[in-house]
Amino acid sequence: MKRRTLLCAGAALLAGWPLMPALAHTPYRQWDIFRRRYLQVLTSHSDLAGDAFGDDWVTQLREKLPLSRAMVSRARDIARVASLLKTDQARLAVLSHDDARLLAGGLSPFEDFAPMPLQVLLGNATHVLAARDNLPLHHAYAITSALLDSGGTQGLMAPLDGLNGMSLHPGARAAALGEAIAPPVAASP
């Protein structure tokens, strides 16, 4: 009996048939959990200045908001950053003023990603911390407050009129003006 089973299994393998059903495994659930657990700030290898600002801002966030587990996630280029933002795999990115304007407006080379609903949290003379418009109000408030209160962020400001056609996130506006917002209501089980 064992000989017959062995011969059938060998024939099946030669024919390319699996002996048992294939067990599919995708890491998407784990990536989703990872994205919820860590506050990721996207930067691009192609924008070295933006990458340096991302490192600085994440360091400040780790000091002020340690439970956020803030970290920099680096994409190979700005097109990959746009793709991750568009598919909602990331909610925050450090973008140059020009890239932010082009991306938010769906202008070349980002016309494939239009419309891109981005809002500004903070900015400096050359870069902004941009967020998807679905970033919760209290998250934007906490991030903006932490970065504005940090001593190592000279030149960092919340542009109260938005930037390059992008609006200012309402949570960032409240933090910049020193307004209080109501804490999120916990869902009952």
mmCIF file of C-alpha atoms in Angstrom:
data_model
loop_
_atom_site.group_PDB
_atom_site.id
_atom_site.type_symbol
_atom_site.label_atom_id
_atom_site.label_comp_id
_atom_site.label_asym_id
_atom_site.label_seq_id
_atom_site.Cartn_x
_atom_site.Cartn_y
_atom_site.Cartn_z
ATOM 1 C CA MET A 1 0.000 0.000 0.000
ATOM 2 C CA LYS A 2 2.806 2.376 0.829
ATOM 3 C CA ARG A 3 4.462 1.610 -2.471
ATOM 4 C CA ARG A 4 1.296 2.516 -4.398
ATOM 5 C CA THR A 5 0.911 5.800 -2.463
ATOM 6 C CA LEU A 6 4.530 6.665 -3.114
ATOM 7 C CA LEU A 7 4.219 5.924 -6.841
ATOM 8 C CA CYS A 8 0.996 7.957 -7.108
ATOM 9 C CA ALA A 9 2.590 10.866 -5.277
ATOM 10 C CA GLY A 10 5.626 10.713 -7.580
ATOM 11 C CA ALA A 11 3.398 10.649 -10.666
ATOM 12 C CA ALA A 12 1.371 13.556 -9.341
ATOM 13 C CA LEU A 13 4.523 15.604 -8.741
ATOM 14 C CA LEU A 14 5.812 14.841 -12.221
ATOM 15 C CA ALA A 15 2.471 15.897 -13.678
ATOM 16 C CA GLY A 16 2.650 19.155 -11.705
ATOM 17 C CA TRP A 17 -0.330 18.469 -9.445
ATOM 18 C CA PRO A 18 -0.094 19.438 -5.826
ATOM 19 C CA LEU A 19 -0.555 16.636 -3.324
ATOM 20 C CA MET A 20 -2.488 18.847 -0.965
ATOM 21 C CA PRO A 21 -4.400 22.029 -1.466
ATOM 22 C CA ALA A 22 -2.215 25.101 -1.658
ATOM 23 C CA LEU A 23 -2.283 27.203 1.469
ATOM 24 C CA ALA A 24 -2.208 30.812 0.449
ATOM 25 C CA HIS A 25 -0.419 33.221 2.695
ATOM 26 C CA THR A 26 -0.378 36.946 2.216
ATOM 27 C CA PRO A 27 1.269 39.401 4.572
ATOM 28 C CA TYR A 28 -1.381 42.103 4.102
ATOM 29 C CA ARG A 29 -3.015 41.533 7.471
ATOM 30 C CA GLN A 30 0.338 41.858 9.222
ATOM 31 C CA TRP A 31 1.156 45.022 7.261
ATOM 32 C CA ASP A 32 -2.189 46.506 8.220
ATOM 33 C CA ILE A 33 -1.486 45.788 11.891
ATOM 34 C CA PHE A 34 2.019 47.260 11.517
ATOM 35 C CA ARG A 35 0.632 50.459 10.000
ATOM 36 C CA ARG A 36 -1.836 50.848 12.852
ATOM 37 C CA ARG A 37 0.786 50.222 15.507
ATOM 38 C CA TYR A 38 3.462 52.619 14.204
ATOM 39 C CA LEU A 39 3.100 56.222 13.091
ATOM 40 C CA GLN A 40 4.873 56.161 9.765
ATOM 41 C CA VAL A 41 6.190 59.291 8.112
ATOM 42 C CA LEU A 42 7.048 58.724 4.458
ATOM 43 C CA THR A 43 10.118 60.270 2.907
ATOM 44 C CA SER A 44 11.870 59.660 -0.377
ATOM 45 C CA HIS A 45 15.425 58.592 -1.095
ATOM 46 C CA SER A 46 15.323 60.986 -4.048
ATOM 47 C CA ASP A 47 14.742 64.000 -1.749
ATOM 48 C CA LEU A 48 17.667 64.053 0.685
ATOM 49 C CA ALA A 49 16.646 67.306 2.378
ATOM 50 C CA GLY A 50 13.112 66.009 2.954
ATOM 51 C CA ASP A 51 14.527 62.772 4.298
ATOM 52 C CA ALA A 52 16.640 64.708 6.797
ATOM 53 C CA PHE A 53 13.595 66.751 7.889
ATOM 54 C CA GLY A 54 11.628 63.522 8.275
ATOM 55 C CA ASP A 55 14.326 62.108 10.548
ATOM 56 C CA ASP A 56 14.351 65.283 12.650
ATOM 57 C CA TRP A 57 10.565 65.464 12.944
ATOM 58 C CA VAL A 58 10.250 61.773 13.828
ATOM 59 C CA THR A 59 12.898 62.189 16.538
ATOM 60 C CA GLN A 60 10.824 65.022 18.016
ATOM 61 C CA LEU A 61 7.653 62.932 17.814
ATOM 62 C CA ARG A 62 9.331 60.014 19.597
ATOM 63 C CA GLU A 63 10.332 62.329 22.436
ATOM 64 C CA LYS A 64 6.955 64.068 22.793
ATOM 65 C CA LEU A 65 4.643 61.179 21.821
ATOM 66 C CA PRO A 66 6.469 57.949 22.687
ATOM 67 C CA LEU A 67 3.339 55.821 22.355
ATOM 68 C CA SER A 68 3.038 56.840 18.707
ATOM 69 C CA ARG A 69 6.102 54.707 17.917
ATOM 70 C CA ALA A 70 6.912 57.198 15.166
ATOM 71 C CA MET A 71 9.240 56.006 12.447
ATOM 72 C CA VAL A 72 10.469 57.082 9.040
ATOM 73 C CA SER A 73 9.529 54.912 6.089
ATOM 74 C CA ARG A 74 11.623 55.622 3.032
ATOM 75 C CA ALA A 75 10.338 55.107 -0.483
ATOM 76 C CA ARG A 76 12.685 54.856 -3.457
ATOM 77 C CA ASP A 77 11.243 57.911 -5.201
ATOM 78 C CA ILE A 78 8.448 60.463 -5.007
ATOM 79 C CA ALA A 79 6.227 58.440 -7.360
ATOM 80 C CA ARG A 80 6.258 55.589 -4.827
ATOM 81 C CA VAL A 81 5.366 58.056 -2.056
ATOM 82 C CA ALA A 82 2.417 59.223 -4.173
ATOM 83 C CA SER A 83 1.317 55.634 -4.749
ATOM 84 C CA LEU A 84 1.420 54.780 -1.043
ATOM 85 C CA LEU A 85 -0.532 57.912 -0.156
ATOM 86 C CA LYS A 86 -3.119 57.340 -2.889
ATOM 87 C CA THR A 87 -3.801 53.745 -1.831
ATOM 88 C CA ASP A 88 -4.044 54.837 1.824
ATOM 89 C CA GLN A 89 -1.121 52.655 2.814
ATOM 90 C CA ALA A 90 0.385 55.738 4.397
ATOM 91 C CA ARG A 91 -1.185 58.894 5.754
ATOM 92 C CA LEU A 92 1.770 61.221 6.349
ATOM 93 C CA ALA A 93 4.595 62.276 4.051
ATOM 94 C CA VAL A 94 7.349 64.860 3.952
ATOM 95 C CA LEU A 95 7.109 66.592 0.582
ATOM 96 C CA SER A 96 8.883 69.524 -0.989
ATOM 97 C CA HIS A 97 6.613 72.498 -1.670
ATOM 98 C CA ASP A 98 6.762 71.820 -5.413
ATOM 99 C CA ASP A 99 6.023 68.093 -5.091
ATOM 100 C CA ALA A 100 3.153 68.808 -2.701
ATOM 101 C CA ARG A 101 1.622 71.323 -5.111
ATOM 102 C CA LEU A 102 1.972 68.994 -8.111
ATOM 103 C CA LEU A 103 0.664 65.985 -6.202
ATOM 104 C CA ALA A 104 -2.328 67.756 -4.681
ATOM 105 C CA GLY A 105 -3.235 69.264 -8.046
ATOM 106 C CA GLY A 106 -2.788 66.037 -10.001
ATOM 107 C CA LEU A 107 -0.301 67.778 -12.273
ATOM 108 C CA SER A 108 2.488 66.112 -14.240
ATOM 109 C CA PRO A 109 4.152 63.781 -13.276
ATOM 110 C CA PHE A 110 1.386 62.848 -10.804
ATOM 111 C CA GLU A 111 -1.658 62.904 -13.080
ATOM 112 C CA ASP A 112 -2.178 59.153 -12.484
ATOM 113 C CA PHE A 113 -2.783 59.866 -8.793
ATOM 114 C CA ALA A 114 -5.389 62.628 -9.168
ATOM 115 C CA PRO A 115 -7.335 63.614 -7.233
ATOM 116 C CA MET A 116 -5.079 63.464 -4.194
ATOM 117 C CA PRO A 117 -6.803 64.929 -1.134
ATOM 118 C CA LEU A 118 -3.836 66.218 0.867
ATOM 119 C CA GLN A 119 -3.808 68.621 3.779
ATOM 120 C CA VAL A 120 -0.892 70.401 5.402
ATOM 121 C CA LEU A 121 0.017 69.785 9.037
ATOM 122 C CA LEU A 122 3.263 71.732 9.248
ATOM 123 C CA GLY A 123 5.841 73.269 7.036
ATOM 124 C CA ASN A 124 9.167 75.011 6.897
ATOM 125 C CA ALA A 125 10.774 77.103 4.174
ATOM 126 C CA THR A 126 11.149 74.172 1.745
ATOM 127 C CA HIS A 127 9.052 71.187 2.890
ATOM 128 C CA VAL A 128 5.687 70.287 4.388
ATOM 129 C CA LEU A 129 4.369 67.451 6.459
ATOM 130 C CA ALA A 130 1.316 66.529 4.416
ATOM 131 C CA ALA A 131 -1.462 64.170 5.427
ATOM 132 C CA ARG A 132 -4.297 62.369 3.748
ATOM 133 C CA ASP A 133 -7.576 64.131 4.428
ATOM 134 C CA ASN A 134 -8.787 61.101 6.394
ATOM 135 C CA LEU A 135 -6.213 61.568 9.164
ATOM 136 C CA PRO A 136 -8.282 61.778 12.365
ATOM 137 C CA LEU A 137 -8.646 65.221 13.906
ATOM 138 C CA HIS A 138 -7.060 64.253 17.235
ATOM 139 C CA HIS A 139 -4.059 62.615 15.500
ATOM 140 C CA ALA A 140 -3.316 65.763 13.509
ATOM 141 C CA TYR A 141 -3.765 67.844 16.659
ATOM 142 C CA ALA A 142 -1.343 65.679 18.682
ATOM 143 C CA ILE A 143 1.286 65.542 15.928
ATOM 144 C CA THR A 144 1.166 69.273 15.263
ATOM 145 C CA SER A 145 1.207 70.164 18.965
ATOM 146 C CA ALA A 146 4.177 67.887 19.620
ATOM 147 C CA LEU A 147 6.222 69.297 16.755
ATOM 148 C CA LEU A 148 5.391 72.939 17.475
ATOM 149 C CA ASP A 149 6.264 72.461 21.165
ATOM 150 C CA SER A 150 9.638 70.862 20.351
ATOM 151 C CA GLY A 151 12.709 72.993 20.797
ATOM 152 C CA GLY A 152 14.627 71.521 17.839
ATOM 153 C CA THR A 153 12.284 72.571 15.072
ATOM 154 C CA GLN A 154 13.342 76.120 14.226
ATOM 155 C CA GLY A 155 11.477 77.489 11.252
ATOM 156 C CA LEU A 156 8.653 74.963 11.609
ATOM 157 C CA MET A 157 5.229 76.524 11.396
ATOM 158 C CA ALA A 158 1.612 75.681 10.778
ATOM 159 C CA PRO A 159 0.690 77.782 7.738
ATOM 160 C CA LEU A 160 -2.759 79.021 8.732
ATOM 161 C CA ASP A 161 -3.850 79.578 5.156
ATOM 162 C CA GLY A 162 -2.691 76.240 3.776
ATOM 163 C CA LEU A 163 -0.031 76.000 1.138
ATOM 164 C CA ASN A 164 -0.002 75.699 -2.633
ATOM 165 C CA GLY A 165 -3.734 75.118 -2.855
ATOM 166 C CA MET A 166 -3.796 72.550 -0.066
ATOM 167 C CA SER A 167 -5.850 73.336 2.977
ATOM 168 C CA LEU A 168 -4.587 73.162 6.518
ATOM 169 C CA HIS A 169 -5.813 70.113 8.411
ATOM 170 C CA PRO A 170 -8.452 71.215 10.988
ATOM 171 C CA GLY A 171 -6.553 69.449 13.777
ATOM 172 C CA ALA A 172 -3.340 71.230 12.829
ATOM 173 C CA ARG A 173 -5.182 74.566 12.725
ATOM 174 C CA ALA A 174 -6.571 73.987 16.234
ATOM 175 C CA ALA A 175 -3.113 73.089 17.551
ATOM 176 C CA ALA A 176 -1.491 76.131 15.919
ATOM 177 C CA LEU A 177 -4.108 78.472 17.375
ATOM 178 C CA GLY A 178 -3.849 76.866 20.817
ATOM 179 C CA GLU A 179 -7.473 75.718 20.768
ATOM 180 C CA ALA A 180 -8.619 72.675 22.678
ATOM 181 C CA ILE A 181 -10.389 69.830 20.941
ATOM 182 C CA ALA A 182 -12.578 67.172 22.439
ATOM 183 C CA PRO A 183 -10.855 63.820 22.956
ATOM 184 C CA PRO A 184 -12.054 60.949 20.791
ATOM 185 C CA VAL A 185 -14.966 58.976 22.160
ATOM 186 C CA ALA A 186 -14.141 55.330 22.751
ATOM 187 C CA ALA A 187 -16.471 52.916 21.027
ATOM 188 C CA SER A 188 -18.393 50.732 23.420
ATOM 189 C CA PRO A 189 -17.983 46.966 22.928
#
